[in-house]
Amino acid sequence: MYMSPEQLRGERAGPAADLYGLGVTLYQLLAGHAPFQAPSQLELARLHMQARVPDPRRARPDCPRWLGRFVARLLEKLPGDRFPDARAARAALVRQRVVWSPRFRRRLLTVAAGLSFALALAAAAARFVVPAIRRGETIRIE
């Protein structure tokens, strides 16, 4: 129940695996149950490796947002997306402020890149379509 995704895949466990176990423990203390529950060990392992971690604030609405983010960061699937070490996790806990995980930043950059592409495409289309409309031409899209 406390094994990190990398341990379940048979990879070498480092400090990030300990932080994952701490995240499971904190989640259980906050929510009153483990983040993942399953009828079999195999299904439980699959959930730890693939399923999104539920927000502990759903089970415990009085949990501060920063603490929910702290637990979520400890439970990131990739070791590199968790805190770099226990000292960094402790500093975030003491500050009561959690910096977004690298996974969140990657997702944000992907969305921003997609939006930039869409805007560039729209600008290029407008460059050709608007003058054609002004000239009264019919534009056919095939």
PDB file of N, CA, C and O in Angstrom, residues 10-47:
ATOM      1  N   GLY A  10       9.757  -2.383 -10.298  1.00  0.00           N
ATOM      2  CA  GLY A  10      11.003  -3.118 -10.107  1.00  0.00           C
ATOM      3  C   GLY A  10      12.243  -2.271 -10.294  1.00  0.00           C
ATOM      4  O   GLY A  10      13.344  -2.799 -10.416  1.00  0.00           O
ATOM      5  N   GLU A  11      12.071  -0.955 -10.291  1.00  0.00           N
ATOM      6  CA  GLU A  11      13.215  -0.054 -10.438  1.00  0.00           C
ATOM      7  C   GLU A  11      13.859   0.199  -9.083  1.00  0.00           C
ATOM      8  O   GLU A  11      13.287  -0.097  -8.034  1.00  0.00           O
ATOM      9  N   ARG A  12      15.033   0.775  -9.127  1.00  0.00           N
ATOM     10  CA  ARG A  12      15.774   1.088  -7.902  1.00  0.00           C
ATOM     11  C   ARG A  12      15.018   2.155  -7.113  1.00  0.00           C
ATOM     12  O   ARG A  12      14.605   3.170  -7.661  1.00  0.00           O
ATOM     13  N   ALA A  13      14.873   1.927  -5.826  1.00  0.00           N
ATOM     14  CA  ALA A  13      14.181   2.889  -4.958  1.00  0.00           C
ATOM     15  C   ALA A  13      15.199   3.832  -4.341  1.00  0.00           C
ATOM     16  O   ALA A  13      16.208   3.403  -3.799  1.00  0.00           O
ATOM     17  N   GLY A  14      14.923   5.119  -4.452  1.00  0.00           N
ATOM     18  CA  GLY A  14      15.781   6.133  -3.857  1.00  0.00           C
ATOM     19  C   GLY A  14      14.991   6.938  -2.842  1.00  0.00           C
ATOM     20  O   GLY A  14      13.905   6.525  -2.415  1.00  0.00           O
ATOM     21  N   PRO A  15      15.503   8.095  -2.474  1.00  0.00           N
ATOM     22  CA  PRO A  15      14.800   8.951  -1.505  1.00  0.00           C
ATOM     23  C   PRO A  15      13.388   9.327  -1.958  1.00  0.00           C
ATOM     24  O   PRO A  15      12.493   9.486  -1.130  1.00  0.00           O
ATOM     25  N   ALA A  16      13.171   9.437  -3.269  1.00  0.00           N
ATOM     26  CA  ALA A  16      11.844   9.792  -3.765  1.00  0.00           C
ATOM     27  C   ALA A  16      10.809   8.730  -3.400  1.00  0.00           C
ATOM     28  O   ALA A  16       9.638   9.038  -3.183  1.00  0.00           O
ATOM     29  N   ALA A  17      11.224   7.477  -3.302  1.00  0.00           N
ATOM     30  CA  ALA A  17      10.304   6.400  -2.904  1.00  0.00           C
ATOM     31  C   ALA A  17       9.868   6.589  -1.455  1.00  0.00           C
ATOM     32  O   ALA A  17       8.705   6.344  -1.110  1.00  0.00           O
ATOM     33  N   ASP A  18      10.790   7.046  -0.617  1.00  0.00           N
ATOM     34  CA  ASP A  18      10.435   7.323   0.782  1.00  0.00           C
ATOM     35  C   ASP A  18       9.441   8.475   0.863  1.00  0.00           C
ATOM     36  O   ASP A  18       8.510   8.449   1.675  1.00  0.00           O
ATOM     37  N   LEU A  19       9.636   9.483   0.015  1.00  0.00           N
ATOM     38  CA  LEU A  19       8.708  10.611   0.003  1.00  0.00           C
ATOM     39  C   LEU A  19       7.319  10.165  -0.456  1.00  0.00           C
ATOM     40  O   LEU A  19       6.309  10.657   0.041  1.00  0.00           O
ATOM     41  N   TYR A  20       7.261   9.218  -1.391  1.00  0.00           N
ATOM     42  CA  TYR A  20       5.981   8.689  -1.832  1.00  0.00           C
ATOM     43  C   TYR A  20       5.272   7.990  -0.669  1.00  0.00           C
ATOM     44  O   TYR A  20       4.088   8.206  -0.421  1.00  0.00           O
ATOM     45  N   GLY A  21       6.009   7.162   0.055  1.00  0.00           N
ATOM     46  CA  GLY A  21       5.449   6.477   1.217  1.00  0.00           C
ATOM     47  C   GLY A  21       4.946   7.465   2.260  1.00  0.00           C
ATOM     48  O   GLY A  21       3.890   7.269   2.876  1.00  0.00           O
ATOM     49  N   LEU A  22       5.694   8.554   2.454  1.00  0.00           N
ATOM     50  CA  LEU A  22       5.259   9.612   3.364  1.00  0.00           C
ATOM     51  C   LEU A  22       3.958  10.235   2.858  1.00  0.00           C
ATOM     52  O   LEU A  22       3.044  10.505   3.640  1.00  0.00           O
ATOM     53  N   GLY A  23       3.857  10.426   1.552  1.00  0.00           N
ATOM     54  CA  GLY A  23       2.637  10.984   0.969  1.00  0.00           C
ATOM     55  C   GLY A  23       1.430  10.094   1.212  1.00  0.00           C
ATOM     56  O   GLY A  23       0.341  10.577   1.541  1.00  0.00           O
ATOM     57  N   VAL A  24       1.609   8.785   1.071  1.00  0.00           N
ATOM     58  CA  VAL A  24       0.512   7.840   1.336  1.00  0.00           C
ATOM     59  C   VAL A  24       0.096   7.936   2.805  1.00  0.00           C
ATOM     60  O   VAL A  24      -1.095   7.988   3.131  1.00  0.00           O
ATOM     61  N   THR A  25       1.089   8.001   3.686  1.00  0.00           N
ATOM     62  CA  THR A  25       0.808   8.097   5.118  1.00  0.00           C
ATOM     63  C   THR A  25       0.048   9.379   5.446  1.00  0.00           C
ATOM     64  O   THR A  25      -0.952   9.355   6.169  1.00  0.00           O
ATOM     65  N   LEU A  26       0.514  10.515   4.923  1.00  0.00           N
ATOM     66  CA  LEU A  26      -0.156  11.794   5.184  1.00  0.00           C
ATOM     67  C   LEU A  26      -1.565  11.806   4.607  1.00  0.00           C
ATOM     68  O   LEU A  26      -2.498  12.307   5.238  1.00  0.00           O
ATOM     69  N   TYR A  27      -1.722  11.237   3.418  1.00  0.00           N
ATOM     70  CA  TYR A  27      -3.046  11.161   2.811  1.00  0.00           C
ATOM     71  C   TYR A  27      -3.986  10.385   3.730  1.00  0.00           C
ATOM     72  O   TYR A  27      -5.115  10.798   3.993  1.00  0.00           O
ATOM     73  N   GLN A  28      -3.499   9.250   4.231  1.00  0.00           N
ATOM     74  CA  GLN A  28      -4.311   8.408   5.096  1.00  0.00           C
ATOM     75  C   GLN A  28      -4.668   9.127   6.392  1.00  0.00           C
ATOM     76  O   GLN A  28      -5.802   9.028   6.877  1.00  0.00           O
ATOM     77  N   LEU A  29      -3.725   9.880   6.939  1.00  0.00           N
ATOM     78  CA  LEU A  29      -4.005  10.641   8.161  1.00  0.00           C
ATOM     79  C   LEU A  29      -5.048  11.732   7.909  1.00  0.00           C
ATOM     80  O   LEU A  29      -5.912  11.973   8.743  1.00  0.00           O
ATOM     81  N   LEU A  30      -4.959  12.390   6.766  1.00  0.00           N
ATOM     82  CA  LEU A  30      -5.901  13.470   6.457  1.00  0.00           C
ATOM     83  C   LEU A  30      -7.288  12.957   6.088  1.00  0.00           C
ATOM     84  O   LEU A  30      -8.295  13.458   6.573  1.00  0.00           O
ATOM     85  N   ALA A  31      -7.333  11.976   5.197  1.00  0.00           N
ATOM     86  CA  ALA A  31      -8.607  11.539   4.628  1.00  0.00           C
ATOM     87  C   ALA A  31      -9.274  10.418   5.427  1.00  0.00           C
ATOM     88  O   ALA A  31     -10.468  10.171   5.262  1.00  0.00           O
ATOM     89  N   GLY A  32      -8.510   9.727   6.253  1.00  0.00           N
ATOM     90  CA  GLY A  32      -9.076   8.617   7.000  1.00  0.00           C
ATOM     91  C   GLY A  32      -9.025   7.297   6.248  1.00  0.00           C
ATOM     92  O   GLY A  32      -9.506   6.283   6.732  1.00  0.00           O
ATOM     93  N   HIS A  33      -8.458   7.317   5.060  1.00  0.00           N
ATOM     94  CA  HIS A  33      -8.295   6.104   4.252  1.00  0.00           C
ATOM     95  C   HIS A  33      -7.135   6.321   3.293  1.00  0.00           C
ATOM     96  O   HIS A  33      -6.725   7.446   3.038  1.00  0.00           O
ATOM     97  N   ALA A  34      -6.612   5.236   2.765  1.00  0.00           N
ATOM     98  CA  ALA A  34      -5.489   5.313   1.819  1.00  0.00           C
ATOM     99  C   ALA A  34      -5.964   5.956   0.512  1.00  0.00           C
ATOM    100  O   ALA A  34      -7.160   5.926   0.196  1.00  0.00           O
ATOM    101  N   PRO A  35      -5.037   6.536  -0.248  1.00  0.00           N
ATOM    102  CA  PRO A  35      -5.447   7.168  -1.510  1.00  0.00           C
ATOM    103  C   PRO A  35      -6.027   6.182  -2.518  1.00  0.00           C
ATOM    104  O   PRO A  35      -6.889   6.536  -3.315  1.00  0.00           O
ATOM    105  N   PHE A  36      -5.559   4.942  -2.466  1.00  0.00           N
ATOM    106  CA  PHE A  36      -6.049   3.923  -3.390  1.00  0.00           C
ATOM    107  C   PHE A  36      -6.489   2.696  -2.598  1.00  0.00           C
ATOM    108  O   PHE A  36      -5.785   2.258  -1.691  1.00  0.00           O
ATOM    109  N   GLN A  37      -7.630   2.170  -2.968  1.00  0.00           N
ATOM    110  CA  GLN A  37      -8.137   0.949  -2.363  1.00  0.00           C
ATOM    111  C   GLN A  37      -8.578   0.036  -3.490  1.00  0.00           C
ATOM    112  O   GLN A  37      -9.190   0.494  -4.455  1.00  0.00           O
ATOM    113  N   ALA A  38      -8.248  -1.236  -3.369  1.00  0.00           N
ATOM    114  CA  ALA A  38      -8.571  -2.183  -4.432  1.00  0.00           C
ATOM    115  C   ALA A  38      -8.759  -3.570  -3.826  1.00  0.00           C
ATOM    116  O   ALA A  38      -8.214  -3.871  -2.760  1.00  0.00           O
ATOM    117  N   PRO A  39      -9.510  -4.427  -4.526  1.00  0.00           N
ATOM    118  CA  PRO A  39      -9.753  -5.776  -4.005  1.00  0.00           C
ATOM    119  C   PRO A  39      -8.546  -6.710  -4.098  1.00  0.00           C
ATOM    120  O   PRO A  39      -8.505  -7.726  -3.432  1.00  0.00           O
ATOM    121  N   SER A  40      -7.552  -6.360  -4.917  1.00  0.00           N
ATOM    122  CA  SER A  40      -6.383  -7.238  -5.050  1.00  0.00           C
ATOM    123  C   SER A  40      -5.098  -6.416  -5.022  1.00  0.00           C
ATOM    124  O   SER A  40      -5.106  -5.214  -5.296  1.00  0.00           O
ATOM    125  N   GLN A  41      -4.009  -7.090  -4.707  1.00  0.00           N
ATOM    126  CA  GLN A  41      -2.696  -6.440  -4.690  1.00  0.00           C
ATOM    127  C   GLN A  41      -2.330  -5.933  -6.083  1.00  0.00           C
ATOM    128  O   GLN A  41      -1.755  -4.864  -6.236  1.00  0.00           O
ATOM    129  N   LEU A  42      -2.667  -6.715  -7.097  1.00  0.00           N
ATOM    130  CA  LEU A  42      -2.354  -6.338  -8.475  1.00  0.00           C
ATOM    131  C   LEU A  42      -3.079  -5.059  -8.875  1.00  0.00           C
ATOM    132  O   LEU A  42      -2.490  -4.151  -9.465  1.00  0.00           O
ATOM    133  N   GLU A  43      -4.355  -4.975  -8.548  1.00  0.00           N
ATOM    134  CA  GLU A  43      -5.130  -3.782  -8.873  1.00  0.00           C
ATOM    135  C   GLU A  43      -4.633  -2.579  -8.074  1.00  0.00           C
ATOM    136  O   GLU A  43      -4.548  -1.466  -8.591  1.00  0.00           O
ATOM    137  N   LEU A  44      -4.260  -2.810  -6.830  1.00  0.00           N
ATOM    138  CA  LEU A  44      -3.714  -1.725  -6.006  1.00  0.00           C
ATOM    139  C   LEU A  44      -2.411  -1.209  -6.609  1.00  0.00           C
ATOM    140  O   LEU A  44      -2.191   0.005  -6.693  1.00  0.00           O
ATOM    141  N   ALA A  45      -1.558  -2.104  -7.065  1.00  0.00           N
ATOM    142  CA  ALA A  45      -0.300  -1.707  -7.704  1.00  0.00           C
ATOM    143  C   ALA A  45      -0.576  -0.898  -8.975  1.00  0.00           C
ATOM    144  O   ALA A  45       0.063   0.118  -9.225  1.00  0.00           O
ATOM    145  N   ARG A  46      -1.558  -1.340  -9.772  1.00  0.00           N
ATOM    146  CA  ARG A  46      -1.905  -0.616 -10.995  1.00  0.00           C
ATOM    147  C   ARG A  46      -2.381   0.810 -10.673  1.00  0.00           C
ATOM    148  O   ARG A  46      -1.989   1.765 -11.331  1.00  0.00           O
ATOM    149  N   LEU A  47      -3.184   0.944  -9.634  1.00  0.00           N
ATOM    150  CA  LEU A  47      -3.668   2.267  -9.249  1.00  0.00           C
ATOM    151  C   LEU A  47      -2.508   3.174  -8.833  1.00  0.00           C
ATOM    152  O   LEU A  47      -2.461   4.342  -9.212  1.00  0.00           O
TER     153      LEU A  47
END
